[in-house]
Amino acid sequence: MKIGVPKEVKNHEYRVAITPIGVHELTAHGHDVYVEKNAGTGSQIDDREYEAAGAKLLDSADEVWGNAEMVLKVKEPVAEEYHRMHEGLTLFTYLHLAADKPLTDELIERKVTGIAYETVQLPSGGLPLLYPMSEVAGCLAPQVGAHALMKAQGGRGVLMGGVGGVANAKVVIIGAGVSGQNAANIALGMGADVTLLDTDLDKLRMSFWRYNNRVHGLASSQLAIRQQVMEADMVIGAVLIPGAAAPKLVSNELVSQMKPGSVLVDIAVDQGGCFEDTHATTHSDPTFEVHNSIFYCVANMPGAVPNTSTYALTNATLPYAVALADKGWVRACRDDHSLALGLNTHDGKLTNGPVGEATGIDPVDLDEVLAAAG
């Protein structure tokens, strides 16, 4: 199979979809890998490393997309890339279609087979291709939040913790999944007073043992969220419903009652965000003010640490990429239901129910698509 790896073009996106290790694995299986020149520069991966691993370097994104039967990316295609998508192409990347109807429409119109990292789901309910980036985003959230809390950034001027006789910053994390647990770990390490909210009591019990009861775990409800958010110096939104738009759990009215200079970090921004006022921002302009609070809603947070993120992502995606290349997408999905759940679009049809609900597009049955394909 001919596999293309273009350079990412989203604002301050320095990750790349594959490492030289991944290229070596794919070429060892007999596949041709085309990498756009300088695609790995932001992740400190030189073109020569890709060549040594067996990749063919191409000068432009047009060439990479044009030669490829399957394109591997990190972030969803943006408007300037739409024209490169063509019928019959398999696109394997983060798509986050529930929050992006224009891209959904383009994938359907252009009859692209879109397989989304974030909806590949194991029988346990785990999301193996979202997991590593959730880890990274969770670890970053308290760091960027602590920076925004500084007075010079418009925040309350509160230190996370560590000064005797002074109250530590109160950090409230909504969602105790992968990103929420990692956020709690870093915030706790920074000395903050940390509270985790979730509707899943098993996750809260896990955090009790993981943090030796140093993190407060509360069953989430509208009232509990309201009480905790009003007391918080920092709120981290880490709620995820696989494939679907994130629920809006912090209203504009509630933000108006928060402490002046408080900070809200929305890790769920890729899925529309779990704060009412969330809108996607970039690393070059990461924050905006709502009432007297600071919102940080960067839609590609792991792009800030691309070297770590690129290797972590390839570790997770490579086995699936090899299966898709070796077998073709149809057989690969038939052989692995977890991968099949990643299929979001094919042949002008939407195949994901939660995306259909969010975008107002009627989906078709996934099993019927797999039965009829190829």
Short mmCIF file of C-alpha atoms in Angstrom, two decimals:
data_model
loop_
_atom_site.label_atom_id
_atom_site.label_comp_id
_atom_site.label_asym_id
_atom_site.label_seq_id
_atom_site.Cartn_x
_atom_site.Cartn_y
_atom_site.Cartn_z
CA MET A 1 0.00 0.00 0.00
CA LYS A 2 1.10 3.57 -0.66
CA ILE A 3 0.99 5.52 2.61
CA GLY A 4 1.31 9.29 2.83
CA VAL A 5 2.44 11.34 5.83
CA PRO A 6 1.99 15.09 5.22
CA LYS A 7 3.30 17.87 7.40
CA GLU A 8 0.68 19.14 9.84
CA VAL A 9 -0.60 22.62 9.03
CA LYS A 10 -2.80 23.48 12.01
CA ASN A 11 -1.66 26.50 14.04
CA HIS A 12 1.44 25.60 16.08
CA GLU A 13 0.98 21.89 15.42
CA TYR A 14 4.45 20.37 15.56
CA ARG A 15 3.56 16.68 15.85
CA VAL A 16 3.90 14.24 12.97
CA ALA A 17 1.82 11.12 12.39
CA ILE A 18 4.65 8.60 12.42
CA THR A 19 8.21 8.16 13.69
CA PRO A 20 11.08 6.58 11.74
CA ILE A 21 10.45 3.43 13.79
CA GLY A 22 6.92 3.33 12.38
CA VAL A 23 8.20 3.92 8.85
CA HIS A 24 10.65 1.05 9.23
CA GLU A 25 7.87 -1.28 10.38
CA LEU A 26 5.61 -0.38 7.44
CA THR A 27 8.35 -0.65 4.83
CA ALA A 28 9.43 -4.00 6.32
CA HIS A 29 5.88 -5.17 5.52
CA GLY A 30 6.41 -4.17 1.89
CA HIS A 31 4.57 -0.84 1.89
CA ASP A 32 5.69 2.45 0.34
CA VAL A 33 5.76 5.38 2.77
CA TYR A 34 5.82 8.93 1.39
CA VAL A 35 6.76 11.63 3.91
CA GLU A 36 6.58 15.34 3.16
CA LYS A 37 9.93 17.04 3.59
CA ASN A 38 10.38 18.61 7.04
CA ALA A 39 7.24 16.91 8.36
CA GLY A 40 9.11 15.77 11.46
CA THR A 41 11.16 18.91 12.11
CA GLY A 42 8.84 20.18 14.84
CA SER A 43 9.22 16.87 16.68
CA GLN A 44 13.02 16.95 16.32
CA ILE A 45 12.98 14.21 13.67
CA ASP A 46 15.26 14.88 10.72
CA ASP A 47 14.40 13.95 7.12
CA ARG A 48 17.51 11.77 7.02
CA GLU A 49 16.08 9.57 9.77
CA TYR A 50 12.99 8.95 7.68
CA GLU A 51 15.07 8.15 4.61
CA ALA A 52 17.25 5.76 6.59
CA ALA A 53 14.08 3.98 7.74
CA GLY A 54 12.94 3.52 4.13
CA ALA A 55 10.65 6.50 3.51
CA LYS A 56 10.51 8.40 0.23
CA LEU A 57 10.65 12.16 0.80
CA LEU A 58 8.37 14.36 -1.31
CA ASP A 59 8.54 18.11 -1.74
CA SER A 60 4.91 19.07 -1.23
CA ALA A 61 1.72 18.09 0.52
CA ASP A 62 -0.03 17.83 -2.84
CA GLU A 63 2.44 15.13 -3.88
CA VAL A 64 2.04 13.21 -0.62
CA TRP A 65 -1.77 13.22 -0.73
CA GLY A 66 -1.78 12.57 -4.47
CA ASN A 67 0.42 9.47 -4.23
CA ALA A 68 -1.25 7.97 -1.18
CA GLU A 69 -3.91 5.31 -0.89
CA MET A 70 -3.91 5.89 2.88
CA VAL A 71 -2.96 9.12 4.62
CA LEU A 72 -1.76 9.13 8.22
CA LYS A 73 -2.17 12.41 10.09
CA VAL A 74 -2.32 13.74 13.62
CA LYS A 75 -5.00 16.43 13.42
CA GLU A 76 -8.14 16.56 11.33
CA PRO A 77 -7.84 18.15 7.87
CA VAL A 78 -8.44 21.89 7.87
CA ALA A 79 -10.03 23.90 5.06
CA GLU A 80 -6.79 24.39 3.12
CA GLU A 81 -6.41 20.60 2.92
CA TYR A 82 -9.94 19.69 1.82
CA HIS A 83 -9.15 19.81 -1.89
CA ARG A 84 -6.50 17.11 -1.43
CA MET A 85 -9.01 14.52 -0.20
CA HIS A 86 -10.33 12.25 -2.93
CA GLU A 87 -12.70 9.35 -3.45
CA GLY A 88 -11.28 6.02 -2.33
CA LEU A 89 -8.74 7.55 0.05
CA THR A 90 -8.41 6.05 3.53
CA LEU A 91 -7.72 8.75 6.10
CA PHE A 92 -6.48 7.60 9.52
CA THR A 93 -6.24 10.47 12.02
CA TYR A 94 -8.03 12.31 14.80
CA LEU A 95 -11.26 13.60 13.25
CA HIS A 96 -13.48 14.88 16.11
CA LEU A 97 -16.39 15.18 13.69
CA ALA A 98 -19.03 15.80 16.35
CA ALA A 99 -17.62 19.31 16.69
CA ASP A 100 -16.86 19.84 12.98
CA LYS A 101 -19.81 19.58 10.60
CA PRO A 102 -17.95 21.26 7.68
CA LEU A 103 -15.29 18.54 7.73
CA THR A 104 -17.96 15.86 8.10
CA ASP A 105 -19.72 17.22 5.02
CA GLU A 106 -16.45 17.28 3.05
CA LEU A 107 -15.54 13.69 3.94
CA ILE A 108 -19.00 12.54 2.89
CA GLU A 109 -19.07 14.56 -0.32
CA ARG A 110 -15.57 13.43 -1.33
CA LYS A 111 -16.34 9.79 -0.43
CA VAL A 112 -13.34 9.45 1.87
CA THR A 113 -13.04 6.44 4.18
CA GLY A 114 -12.42 8.31 7.43
CA ILE A 115 -11.17 6.27 10.39
CA ALA A 116 -10.92 8.32 13.57
CA TYR A 117 -8.34 7.56 16.21
CA GLU A 118 -10.65 8.81 18.94
CA THR A 119 -13.50 6.35 18.27
CA VAL A 120 -11.41 3.17 18.06
CA GLN A 121 -12.72 1.43 21.18
CA LEU A 122 -11.75 -1.76 23.00
CA PRO A 123 -14.34 -4.18 24.43
CA SER A 124 -13.45 -2.79 27.88
CA GLY A 125 -14.58 0.65 26.72
CA GLY A 126 -11.01 1.94 26.58
CA LEU A 127 -9.92 4.28 23.79
CA PRO A 128 -6.39 3.12 22.95
CA LEU A 129 -5.56 5.79 20.37
CA LEU A 130 -6.95 8.66 22.43
CA TYR A 131 -5.31 7.45 25.63
CA PRO A 132 -1.74 8.75 25.03
CA MET A 133 -2.86 12.22 23.98
CA SER A 134 -5.31 12.32 26.91
CA GLU A 135 -2.34 11.57 29.14
CA VAL A 136 -0.37 14.44 27.61
CA ALA A 137 -3.26 16.92 27.69
CA GLY A 138 -4.05 15.97 31.29
CA CYS A 139 -0.45 16.52 32.35
CA LEU A 140 -0.31 19.86 30.52
CA ALA A 141 -3.59 21.26 31.88
CA PRO A 142 -2.34 22.20 35.38
CA GLN A 143 0.86 23.62 33.89
CA VAL A 144 -0.91 25.95 31.45
CA GLY A 145 -3.53 26.73 34.08
CA ALA A 146 -0.87 27.65 36.63
CA HIS A 147 0.71 30.00 34.07
CA ALA A 148 -2.64 31.63 33.36
CA LEU A 149 -3.22 32.06 37.11
CA MET A 150 -0.28 34.45 37.31
CA LYS A 151 -1.31 38.08 37.64
CA ALA A 152 0.69 39.15 34.59
CA GLN A 153 -1.45 36.75 32.52
CA GLY A 154 -4.70 38.16 33.91
CA GLY A 155 -5.16 35.53 36.59
CA ARG A 156 -5.73 35.70 40.33
CA GLY A 157 -2.03 35.80 41.15
CA VAL A 158 -2.26 32.51 43.03
CA LEU A 159 0.57 29.99 43.36
CA MET A 160 -0.47 26.35 43.09
CA GLY A 161 1.06 25.54 46.47
CA GLY A 162 4.17 25.10 48.56
CA VAL A 163 4.17 28.21 50.79
CA GLY A 164 3.67 27.54 54.48
CA GLY A 165 0.83 29.41 56.14
CA VAL A 166 -0.91 30.24 52.85
CA ALA A 167 -3.79 28.27 51.33
CA ASN A 168 -2.90 26.21 48.26
CA ALA A 169 -4.74 26.86 45.00
CA LYS A 170 -8.02 24.95 44.76
CA VAL A 171 -8.12 22.93 41.53
CA VAL A 172 -11.39 21.29 40.49
CA ILE A 173 -11.26 18.63 37.78
CA ILE A 174 -14.51 17.57 36.14
CA GLY A 175 -14.06 14.05 34.78
CA ALA A 176 -11.88 11.34 36.35
CA GLY A 177 -10.91 9.53 33.15
CA VAL A 178 -7.42 9.36 31.66
CA SER A 179 -6.92 13.11 31.22
CA GLY A 180 -8.58 13.95 34.52
CA GLN A 181 -6.46 11.46 36.49
CA ASN A 182 -3.27 12.78 34.88
CA ALA A 183 -4.32 16.35 35.58
CA ALA A 184 -4.92 15.43 39.21
CA ASN A 185 -1.50 13.82 39.45
CA ILE A 186 0.33 16.90 38.14
CA ALA A 187 -1.78 19.39 40.10
CA LEU A 188 -1.18 17.40 43.27
CA GLY A 189 2.55 17.36 42.55
CA MET A 190 2.46 21.15 42.17
CA GLY A 191 1.01 21.42 45.68
CA ALA A 192 -2.60 22.25 44.83
CA ASP A 193 -5.70 21.24 46.77
CA VAL A 194 -7.32 18.91 44.19
CA THR A 195 -10.93 17.76 43.82
CA LEU A 196 -12.06 15.22 41.19
CA LEU A 197 -15.71 14.97 40.14
CA ASP A 198 -17.19 12.09 38.16
CA THR A 199 -20.43 10.15 37.88
CA ASP A 200 -18.44 6.89 37.80
CA LEU A 201 -17.82 5.88 41.41
CA ASP A 202 -15.30 3.22 40.38
CA LYS A 203 -13.06 5.93 38.94
CA LEU A 204 -13.34 7.92 42.15
CA ARG A 205 -12.50 4.83 44.18
CA MET A 206 -9.47 4.26 41.97
CA SER A 207 -8.29 7.82 42.58
CA PHE A 208 -8.74 7.28 46.34
CA TRP A 209 -6.22 4.45 46.30
CA ARG A 210 -3.98 5.94 43.62
CA TYR A 211 -3.49 9.19 45.53
CA ASN A 212 -3.70 7.73 49.05
CA ASN A 213 -6.78 9.86 49.75
CA ARG A 214 -4.88 13.10 49.03
CA VAL A 215 -7.29 13.98 46.19
CA HIS A 216 -10.89 14.69 47.12
CA GLY A 217 -13.27 12.54 45.07
CA LEU A 218 -16.88 13.69 44.76
CA ALA A 219 -19.84 12.16 42.94
CA SER A 220 -20.67 14.63 40.19
CA SER A 221 -24.02 16.39 39.99
CA GLN A 222 -25.19 19.84 38.94
CA LEU A 223 -25.16 21.03 42.54
CA ALA A 224 -21.77 19.49 43.35
CA ILE A 225 -20.24 21.08 40.23
CA ARG A 226 -21.75 24.45 41.12
CA GLN A 227 -20.48 24.38 44.69
CA GLN A 228 -16.97 23.31 43.72
CA VAL A 229 -16.59 25.65 40.74
CA MET A 230 -17.58 28.70 42.78
CA GLU A 231 -14.79 27.91 45.26
CA ALA A 232 -12.15 27.08 42.64
CA ASP A 233 -9.08 28.97 41.55
CA MET A 234 -8.76 26.62 38.56
CA VAL A 235 -11.30 24.36 36.83
CA ILE A 236 -10.17 21.67 34.39
CA GLY A 237 -12.83 20.20 32.10
CA ALA A 238 -11.94 16.62 31.24
CA VAL A 239 -15.25 15.04 30.27
CA LEU A 240 -15.44 12.68 27.30
CA ILE A 241 -18.28 10.77 25.67
CA PRO A 242 -16.64 8.72 22.87
CA GLY A 243 -17.34 10.29 19.48
CA ALA A 244 -20.05 12.57 20.81
CA ALA A 245 -20.17 16.26 21.62
CA ALA A 246 -19.08 16.98 25.18
CA PRO A 247 -21.86 17.93 27.64
CA LYS A 248 -21.93 21.57 28.74
CA LEU A 249 -21.40 21.38 32.49
CA VAL A 250 -20.25 24.91 33.40
CA SER A 251 -22.65 27.64 32.32
CA ASN A 252 -21.93 31.27 31.54
CA GLU A 253 -24.05 32.20 34.55
CA LEU A 254 -21.90 30.01 36.81
CA VAL A 255 -18.68 31.54 35.45
CA SER A 256 -20.07 35.00 36.31
CA GLN A 257 -20.07 33.93 39.96
CA MET A 258 -16.56 32.48 40.05
CA LYS A 259 -13.64 34.13 41.81
CA PRO A 260 -12.20 37.04 39.77
CA GLY A 261 -9.11 35.88 37.89
CA SER A 262 -9.99 32.20 38.13
CA VAL A 263 -8.86 29.97 35.25
CA LEU A 264 -10.80 27.37 33.26
CA VAL A 265 -8.90 24.86 31.09
CA ASP A 266 -11.08 22.85 28.68
CA ILE A 267 -9.37 19.62 27.61
CA ALA A 268 -12.64 18.58 25.92
CA VAL A 269 -12.48 21.45 23.40
CA ASP A 270 -11.88 19.05 20.47
CA GLN A 271 -15.34 17.62 21.11
CA GLY A 272 -16.94 21.04 21.50
CA GLY A 273 -15.91 21.61 25.11
CA CYS A 274 -17.66 21.09 28.42
CA PHE A 275 -17.96 24.80 29.31
CA GLU A 276 -20.75 26.85 27.72
CA ASP A 277 -18.38 29.63 26.64
CA THR A 278 -15.68 27.39 25.19
CA HIS A 279 -14.41 28.10 21.71
CA ALA A 280 -11.24 26.67 20.23
CA THR A 281 -8.07 28.75 20.60
CA THR A 282 -4.49 28.28 19.39
CA HIS A 283 -1.06 28.11 20.99
CA SER A 284 -0.33 31.57 19.58
CA ASP A 285 -3.45 33.07 21.21
CA PRO A 286 -4.47 30.52 23.86
CA THR A 287 -6.75 32.40 26.26
CA PHE A 288 -9.76 34.68 26.35
CA GLU A 289 -11.76 36.32 29.12
CA VAL A 290 -15.33 35.54 30.14
CA HIS A 291 -16.71 37.80 32.86
CA ASN A 292 -13.65 38.01 35.13
CA SER A 293 -12.29 34.52 34.41
CA ILE A 294 -9.62 33.30 31.99
CA PHE A 295 -10.43 30.46 29.55
CA TYR A 296 -7.67 28.28 28.03
CA CYS A 297 -9.15 26.25 25.17
CA VAL A 298 -6.31 25.25 22.85
CA ALA A 299 -7.60 22.53 20.53
CA ASN A 300 -4.26 20.74 20.11
CA MET A 301 -2.70 20.94 23.55
CA PRO A 302 -0.30 17.97 23.02
CA GLY A 303 1.19 19.87 20.07
CA ALA A 304 3.05 21.97 22.64
CA VAL A 305 5.24 18.97 23.50
CA PRO A 306 5.54 17.35 20.07
CA ASN A 307 8.57 15.18 20.67
CA THR A 308 6.88 13.35 23.54
CA SER A 309 3.49 13.35 21.83
CA THR A 310 4.68 12.04 18.45
CA TYR A 311 6.42 9.02 19.95
CA ALA A 312 3.52 8.30 22.32
CA LEU A 313 1.01 8.52 19.46
CA THR A 314 2.97 6.26 17.09
CA ASN A 315 3.35 3.67 19.85
CA ALA A 316 -0.44 3.44 19.97
CA THR A 317 -1.42 3.86 16.31
CA LEU A 318 1.25 1.75 14.60
CA PRO A 319 -0.31 -1.72 15.10
CA TYR A 320 -3.58 -0.44 13.62
CA ALA A 321 -1.80 1.33 10.73
CA VAL A 322 0.06 -1.89 9.91
CA ALA A 323 -3.20 -3.86 9.95
CA LEU A 324 -4.88 -1.34 7.65
CA ALA A 325 -1.94 -1.41 5.26
CA ASP A 326 -1.50 -5.20 5.28
CA LYS A 327 -5.17 -6.12 4.97
CA GLY A 328 -6.87 -3.06 3.54
CA TRP A 329 -9.41 -1.19 5.64
CA VAL A 330 -12.33 -3.56 4.96
CA ARG A 331 -10.69 -6.76 6.14
CA ALA A 332 -8.84 -4.99 8.95
CA CYS A 333 -12.13 -3.67 10.30
CA ARG A 334 -13.92 -6.99 9.84
CA ASP A 335 -11.13 -8.73 11.75
CA ASP A 336 -11.03 -6.19 14.58
CA HIS A 337 -14.30 -4.72 15.83
CA SER A 338 -12.40 -2.19 17.94
CA LEU A 339 -10.86 -0.75 14.78
CA ALA A 340 -14.21 -0.95 12.98
CA LEU A 341 -15.67 1.41 15.58
CA GLY A 342 -13.16 3.97 14.32
CA LEU A 343 -14.90 4.10 10.93
CA ASN A 344 -16.76 7.42 10.73
CA THR A 345 -17.34 7.89 6.99
CA HIS A 346 -17.26 5.72 3.87
CA ASP A 347 -18.49 6.08 0.29
CA GLY A 348 -20.52 9.21 0.98
CA LYS A 349 -22.12 7.90 4.17
CA LEU A 350 -21.74 8.63 7.86
CA THR A 351 -21.21 5.50 9.97
CA ASN A 352 -21.02 6.87 13.51
CA GLY A 353 -24.19 7.37 15.56
CA PRO A 354 -22.96 9.98 18.08
CA VAL A 355 -21.50 12.06 15.24
CA GLY A 356 -24.82 11.85 13.43
CA GLU A 357 -26.63 13.07 16.53
CA ALA A 358 -24.25 16.00 16.93
CA THR A 359 -24.25 17.05 13.25
CA GLY A 360 -27.85 16.26 12.31
CA ILE A 361 -26.77 13.79 9.63
CA ASP A 362 -28.50 10.41 9.51
CA PRO A 363 -25.92 7.62 9.95
CA VAL A 364 -26.01 4.22 8.30
CA ASP A 365 -25.47 0.95 10.14
CA LEU A 366 -21.77 0.12 10.55
CA ASP A 367 -22.24 -3.63 10.10
CA GLU A 368 -24.17 -3.08 6.88
CA VAL A 369 -21.35 -0.90 5.51
CA LEU A 370 -18.74 -3.53 6.37
CA ALA A 371 -20.86 -6.29 4.83
CA ALA A 372 -21.37 -4.38 1.59
CA ALA A 373 -17.83 -3.00 1.21
CA GLY A 374 -15.12 -4.41 -1.00
#
